[in-house]
Short mmCIF file of C-alpha atoms and ligand atoms in Angstrom, two decimals:
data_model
loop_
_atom_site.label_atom_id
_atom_site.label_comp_id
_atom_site.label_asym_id
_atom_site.label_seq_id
_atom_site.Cartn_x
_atom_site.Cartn_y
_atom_site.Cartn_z
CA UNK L 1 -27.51 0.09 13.37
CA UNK L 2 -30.23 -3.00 14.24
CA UNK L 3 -27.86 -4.36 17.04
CA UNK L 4 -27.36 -7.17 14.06
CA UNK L 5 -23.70 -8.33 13.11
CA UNK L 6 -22.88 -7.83 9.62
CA UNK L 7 -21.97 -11.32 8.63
CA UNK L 8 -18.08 -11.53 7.07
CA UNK L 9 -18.02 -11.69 3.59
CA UNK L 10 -14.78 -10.97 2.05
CA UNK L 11 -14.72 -8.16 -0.08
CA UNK L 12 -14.46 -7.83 -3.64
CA UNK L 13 -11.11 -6.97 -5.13
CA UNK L 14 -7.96 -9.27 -6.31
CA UNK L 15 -6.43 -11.44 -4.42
CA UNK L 16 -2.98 -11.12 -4.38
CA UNK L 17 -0.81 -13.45 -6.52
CA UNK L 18 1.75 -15.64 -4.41
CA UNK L 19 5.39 -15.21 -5.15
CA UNK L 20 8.56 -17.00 -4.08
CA UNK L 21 12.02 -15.20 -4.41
CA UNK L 22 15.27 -17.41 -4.39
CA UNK L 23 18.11 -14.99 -3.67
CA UNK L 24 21.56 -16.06 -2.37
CA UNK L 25 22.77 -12.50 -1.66
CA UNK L 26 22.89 -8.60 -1.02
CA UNK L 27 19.06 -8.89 -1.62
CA UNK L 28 18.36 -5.18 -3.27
CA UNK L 29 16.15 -6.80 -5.62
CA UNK L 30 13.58 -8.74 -3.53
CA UNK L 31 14.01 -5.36 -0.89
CA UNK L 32 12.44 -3.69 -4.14
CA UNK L 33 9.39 -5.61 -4.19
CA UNK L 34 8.93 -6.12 -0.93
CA UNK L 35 8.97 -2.30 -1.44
CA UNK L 36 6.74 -1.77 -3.79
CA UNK L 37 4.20 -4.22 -2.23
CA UNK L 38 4.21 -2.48 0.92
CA UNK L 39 3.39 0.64 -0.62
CA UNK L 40 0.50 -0.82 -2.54
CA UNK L 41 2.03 -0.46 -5.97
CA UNK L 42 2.31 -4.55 -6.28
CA UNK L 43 -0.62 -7.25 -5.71
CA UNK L 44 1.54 -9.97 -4.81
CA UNK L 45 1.92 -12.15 -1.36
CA UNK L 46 5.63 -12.89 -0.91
CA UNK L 47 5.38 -16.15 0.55
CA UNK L 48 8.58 -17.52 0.59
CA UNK L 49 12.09 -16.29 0.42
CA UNK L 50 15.03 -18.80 -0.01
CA UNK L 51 18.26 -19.68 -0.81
CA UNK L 52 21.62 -21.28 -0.65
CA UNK L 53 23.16 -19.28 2.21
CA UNK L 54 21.52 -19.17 5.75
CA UNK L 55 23.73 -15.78 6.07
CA UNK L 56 22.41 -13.91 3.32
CA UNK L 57 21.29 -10.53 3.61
CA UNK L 58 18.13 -10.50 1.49
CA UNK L 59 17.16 -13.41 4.00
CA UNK L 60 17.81 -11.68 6.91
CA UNK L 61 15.67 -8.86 5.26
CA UNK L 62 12.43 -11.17 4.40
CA UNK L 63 12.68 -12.20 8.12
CA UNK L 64 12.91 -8.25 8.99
CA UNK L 65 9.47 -7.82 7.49
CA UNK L 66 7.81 -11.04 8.72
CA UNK L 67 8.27 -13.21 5.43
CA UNK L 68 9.25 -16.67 5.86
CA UNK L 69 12.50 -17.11 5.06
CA UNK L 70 14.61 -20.78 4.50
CA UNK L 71 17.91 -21.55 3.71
CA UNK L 72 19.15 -24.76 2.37
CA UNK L 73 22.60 -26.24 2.64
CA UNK L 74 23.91 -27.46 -0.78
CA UNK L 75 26.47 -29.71 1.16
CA UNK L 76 23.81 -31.53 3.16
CA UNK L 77 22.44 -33.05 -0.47
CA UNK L 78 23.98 -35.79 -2.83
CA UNK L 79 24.20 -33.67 -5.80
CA UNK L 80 22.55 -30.70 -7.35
CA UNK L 81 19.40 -32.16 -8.65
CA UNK L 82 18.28 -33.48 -5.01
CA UNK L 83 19.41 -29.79 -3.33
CA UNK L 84 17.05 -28.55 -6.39
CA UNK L 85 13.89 -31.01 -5.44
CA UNK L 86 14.47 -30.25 -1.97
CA UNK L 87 14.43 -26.23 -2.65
CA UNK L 88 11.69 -26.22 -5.11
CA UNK L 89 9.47 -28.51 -2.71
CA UNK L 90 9.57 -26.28 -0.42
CA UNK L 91 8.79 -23.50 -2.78
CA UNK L 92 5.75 -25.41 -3.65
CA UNK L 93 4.72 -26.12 -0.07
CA UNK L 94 4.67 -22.64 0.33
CA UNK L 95 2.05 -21.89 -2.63
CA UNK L 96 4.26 -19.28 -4.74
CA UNK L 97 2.53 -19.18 -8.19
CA UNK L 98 5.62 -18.06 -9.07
CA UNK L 99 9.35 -18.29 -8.10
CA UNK L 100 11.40 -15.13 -8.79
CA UNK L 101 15.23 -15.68 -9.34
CA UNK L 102 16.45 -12.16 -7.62
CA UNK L 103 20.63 -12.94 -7.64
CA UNK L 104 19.76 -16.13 -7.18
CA UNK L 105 23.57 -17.94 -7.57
CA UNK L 106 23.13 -21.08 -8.69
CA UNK L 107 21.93 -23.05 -11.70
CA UNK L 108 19.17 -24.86 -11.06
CA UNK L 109 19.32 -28.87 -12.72
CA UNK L 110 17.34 -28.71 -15.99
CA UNK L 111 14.51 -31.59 -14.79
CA UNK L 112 13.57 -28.74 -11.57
CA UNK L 113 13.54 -26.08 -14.38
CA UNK L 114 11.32 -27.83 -16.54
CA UNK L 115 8.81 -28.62 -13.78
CA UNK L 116 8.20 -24.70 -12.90
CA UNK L 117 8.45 -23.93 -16.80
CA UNK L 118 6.18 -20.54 -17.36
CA UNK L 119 6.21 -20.38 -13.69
CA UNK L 120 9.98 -19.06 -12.78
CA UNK L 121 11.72 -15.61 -14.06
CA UNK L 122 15.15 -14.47 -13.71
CA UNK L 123 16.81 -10.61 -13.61
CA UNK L 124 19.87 -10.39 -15.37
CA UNK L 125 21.88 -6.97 -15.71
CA UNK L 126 22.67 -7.47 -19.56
CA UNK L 127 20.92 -6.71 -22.48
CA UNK L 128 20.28 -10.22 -23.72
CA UNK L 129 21.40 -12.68 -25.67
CA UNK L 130 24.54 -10.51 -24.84
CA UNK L 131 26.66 -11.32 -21.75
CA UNK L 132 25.13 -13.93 -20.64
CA UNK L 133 26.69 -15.47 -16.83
CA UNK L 134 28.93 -13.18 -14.89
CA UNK L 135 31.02 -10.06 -14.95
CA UNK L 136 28.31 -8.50 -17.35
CA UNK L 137 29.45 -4.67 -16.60
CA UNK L 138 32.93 -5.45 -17.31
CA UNK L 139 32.19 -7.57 -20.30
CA UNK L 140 30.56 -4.40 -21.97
CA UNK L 141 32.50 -1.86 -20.93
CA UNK L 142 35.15 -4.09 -22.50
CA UNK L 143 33.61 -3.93 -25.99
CA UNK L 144 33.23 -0.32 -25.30
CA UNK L 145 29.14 -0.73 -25.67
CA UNK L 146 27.53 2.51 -25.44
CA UNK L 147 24.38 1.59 -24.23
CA UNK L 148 24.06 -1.12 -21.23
CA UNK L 149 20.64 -2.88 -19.78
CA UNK L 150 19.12 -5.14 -17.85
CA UNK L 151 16.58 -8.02 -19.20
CA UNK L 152 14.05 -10.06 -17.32
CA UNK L 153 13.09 -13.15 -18.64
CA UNK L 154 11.50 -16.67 -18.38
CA UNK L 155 13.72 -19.43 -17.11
CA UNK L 156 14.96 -22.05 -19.21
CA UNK L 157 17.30 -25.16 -19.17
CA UNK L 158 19.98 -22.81 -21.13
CA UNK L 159 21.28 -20.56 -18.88
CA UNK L 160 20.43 -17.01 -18.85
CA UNK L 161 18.53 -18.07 -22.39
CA UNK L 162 15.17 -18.41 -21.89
CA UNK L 163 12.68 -15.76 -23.31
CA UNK L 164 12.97 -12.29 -22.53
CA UNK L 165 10.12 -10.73 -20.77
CA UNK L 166 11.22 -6.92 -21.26
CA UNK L 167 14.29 -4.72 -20.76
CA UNK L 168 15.85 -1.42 -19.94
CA UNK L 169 18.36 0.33 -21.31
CA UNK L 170 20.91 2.82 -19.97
CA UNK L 171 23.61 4.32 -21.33
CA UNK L 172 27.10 3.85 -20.57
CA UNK L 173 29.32 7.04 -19.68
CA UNK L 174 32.79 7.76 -21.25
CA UNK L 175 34.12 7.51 -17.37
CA UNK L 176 32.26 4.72 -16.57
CA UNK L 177 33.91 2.33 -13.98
CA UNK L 178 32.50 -1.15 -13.26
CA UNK L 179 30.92 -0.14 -10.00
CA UNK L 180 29.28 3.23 -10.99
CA UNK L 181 27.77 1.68 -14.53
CA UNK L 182 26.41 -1.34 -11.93
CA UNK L 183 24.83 1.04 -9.54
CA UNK L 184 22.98 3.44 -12.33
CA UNK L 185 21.59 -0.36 -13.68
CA UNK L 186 20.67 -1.24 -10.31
CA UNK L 187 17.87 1.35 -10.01
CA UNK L 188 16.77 -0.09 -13.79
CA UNK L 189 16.60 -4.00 -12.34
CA UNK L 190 14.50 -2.54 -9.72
CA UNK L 191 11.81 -0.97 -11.73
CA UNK L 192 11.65 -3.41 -14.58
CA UNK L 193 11.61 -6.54 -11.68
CA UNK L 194 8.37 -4.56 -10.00
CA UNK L 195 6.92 -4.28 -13.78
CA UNK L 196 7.58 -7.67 -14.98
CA UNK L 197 6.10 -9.57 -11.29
CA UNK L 198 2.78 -6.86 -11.62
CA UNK L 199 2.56 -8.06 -15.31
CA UNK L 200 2.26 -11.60 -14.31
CA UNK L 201 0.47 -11.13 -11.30
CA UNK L 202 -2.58 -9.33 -13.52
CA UNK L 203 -2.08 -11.83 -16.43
CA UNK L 204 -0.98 -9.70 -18.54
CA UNK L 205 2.05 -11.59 -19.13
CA UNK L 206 2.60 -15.06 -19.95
CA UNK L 207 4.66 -17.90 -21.16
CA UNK L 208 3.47 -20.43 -24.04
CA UNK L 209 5.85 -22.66 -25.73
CA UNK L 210 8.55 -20.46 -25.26
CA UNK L 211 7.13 -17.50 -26.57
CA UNK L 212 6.09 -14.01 -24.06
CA UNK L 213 2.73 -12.87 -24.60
CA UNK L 214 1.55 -10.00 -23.59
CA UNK L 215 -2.40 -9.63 -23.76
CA UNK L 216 -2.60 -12.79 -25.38
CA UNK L 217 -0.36 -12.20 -28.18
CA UNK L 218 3.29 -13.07 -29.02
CA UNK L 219 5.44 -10.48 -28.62
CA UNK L 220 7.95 -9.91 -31.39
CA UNK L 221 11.15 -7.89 -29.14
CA UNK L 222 11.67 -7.70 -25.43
CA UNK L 223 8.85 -5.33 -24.18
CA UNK L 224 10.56 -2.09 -22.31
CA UNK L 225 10.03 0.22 -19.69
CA UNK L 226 7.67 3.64 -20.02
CA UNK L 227 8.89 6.19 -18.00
CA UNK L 228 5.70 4.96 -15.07
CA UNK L 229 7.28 2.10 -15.11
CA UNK L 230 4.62 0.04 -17.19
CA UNK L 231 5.18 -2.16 -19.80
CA UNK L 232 4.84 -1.58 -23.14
CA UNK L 233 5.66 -2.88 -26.72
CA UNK L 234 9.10 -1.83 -28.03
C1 GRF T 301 21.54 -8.29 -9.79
O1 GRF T 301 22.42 -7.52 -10.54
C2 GRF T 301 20.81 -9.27 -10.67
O2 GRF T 301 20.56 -8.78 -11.95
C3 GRF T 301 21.77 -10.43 -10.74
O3 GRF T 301 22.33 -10.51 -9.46
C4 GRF T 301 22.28 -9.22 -8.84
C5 GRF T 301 21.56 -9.39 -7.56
O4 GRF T 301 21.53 -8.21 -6.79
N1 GRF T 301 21.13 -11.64 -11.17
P1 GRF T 301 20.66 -8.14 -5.48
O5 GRF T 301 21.05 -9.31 -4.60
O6 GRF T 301 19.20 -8.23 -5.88
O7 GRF T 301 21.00 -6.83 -4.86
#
């Protein structure tokens, strides 16, 4: 020690990548990453939570742990386009990189989509292009499936169609009831959510015209889940 302060350099090391959420709900989702970036296991800044419903859970939960959180009031706005701008703005004030749609309930006008194109992902707990919108669990218990999953993927205009990012699989039991087969799935959308946001926060995985690349190259089939919870080619 020379009595001289060290002057403040920051250190080396990545920055971490700035995310929004949109969630209208229960939350379990963004409570997963906000999980997994406590604990070090995610290099991402959530810098914005928001939604449709001041009430929500998941926005009382971003609040909990000192994220900001905003909720928007579809019946304050002309139409769904302006609520859209209005959201997204915000979204964009904030910094997010990238917007993750975590039971996010609404469908967002195809102009805001096409703005954040690349830059916006979705979970949905079906194996896509099956069961795409609601009741998914139902729908493939209905068609007595025997395997069940949850896909990530890249916004687009259609919805619930634009490119899958990667999936996992479970399989469905003979006694399965709508509830228990959506609970076992839950703890997949968890793991492949934390995946897929660490795979774009790295740049390992992008977007370009329409296609998911993964180290630079197209992939051919929805990447999956190893059991570390990594991404890998299917
Ligand atoms: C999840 O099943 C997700 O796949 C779907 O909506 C649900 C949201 O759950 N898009 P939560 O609010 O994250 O708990």
């Amino acid at each position: 020690m020379n009595g001289t302060p060290e002057p403040r350099v920051p250190g080396p090391g990545p920055r971490p990548f700035p995310i929004a959420v949109l969630a209208s709900g229960r939350g379990s989702n963004l409570a997963a990453l906000i999980d997994a970036r406590e604990a070090g296991r995610l290099p991402v800044d959530i810098v914005l939570v928001a939604g449709d419903r001041a009430d929500a859970p998941a926005l009382r939960n971003a609040s909990a742990h000192g994220i900001p959180a905003l909720a928007l009031d579809p019946k304050s706005f002309p139409d769904r386009r302006s609520f859209d701008r209005a959201l997204l703005a915000r979204v964009a004030a904030s910094g997010a990189r990238l917007v993750v749609l975590a039971g996010y309930m609404r469908i967002i006008d195809a102009a805001v989509v096409a703005d954040w194109a690349g830059r916006m992902i979705n979970i949905h707990p079906s194996l896509l292009p099956k069961y795409r919108g609601l009741h998914t669990h139902r729908r493939a218990l209905a068609a007595g499936d025997l395997e069940h999953g949850t896909s990530v993927h890249f916004v687009s205009a259609e919805l619930d169609g634009g490119p899958v990012i990667a999936q996992a699989r479970i399989e469905v039991r003979r006694d399965d009831t709508e509830d228990a087969l959506a609970a076992r799935l839950l703890l997949q959308e968890h793991r492949l959510l934390v995946a897929c946001v660490d795979a774009i926060a790295r740049g390992q995985v992008r977007e370009c015209n329409g296609s998911v690349l993964l180290d630079d190259a197209a992939i051919c089939a929805p990447l999956r889940l190893d059991p570390s919870g990594h991404l890998v080619a299917a």
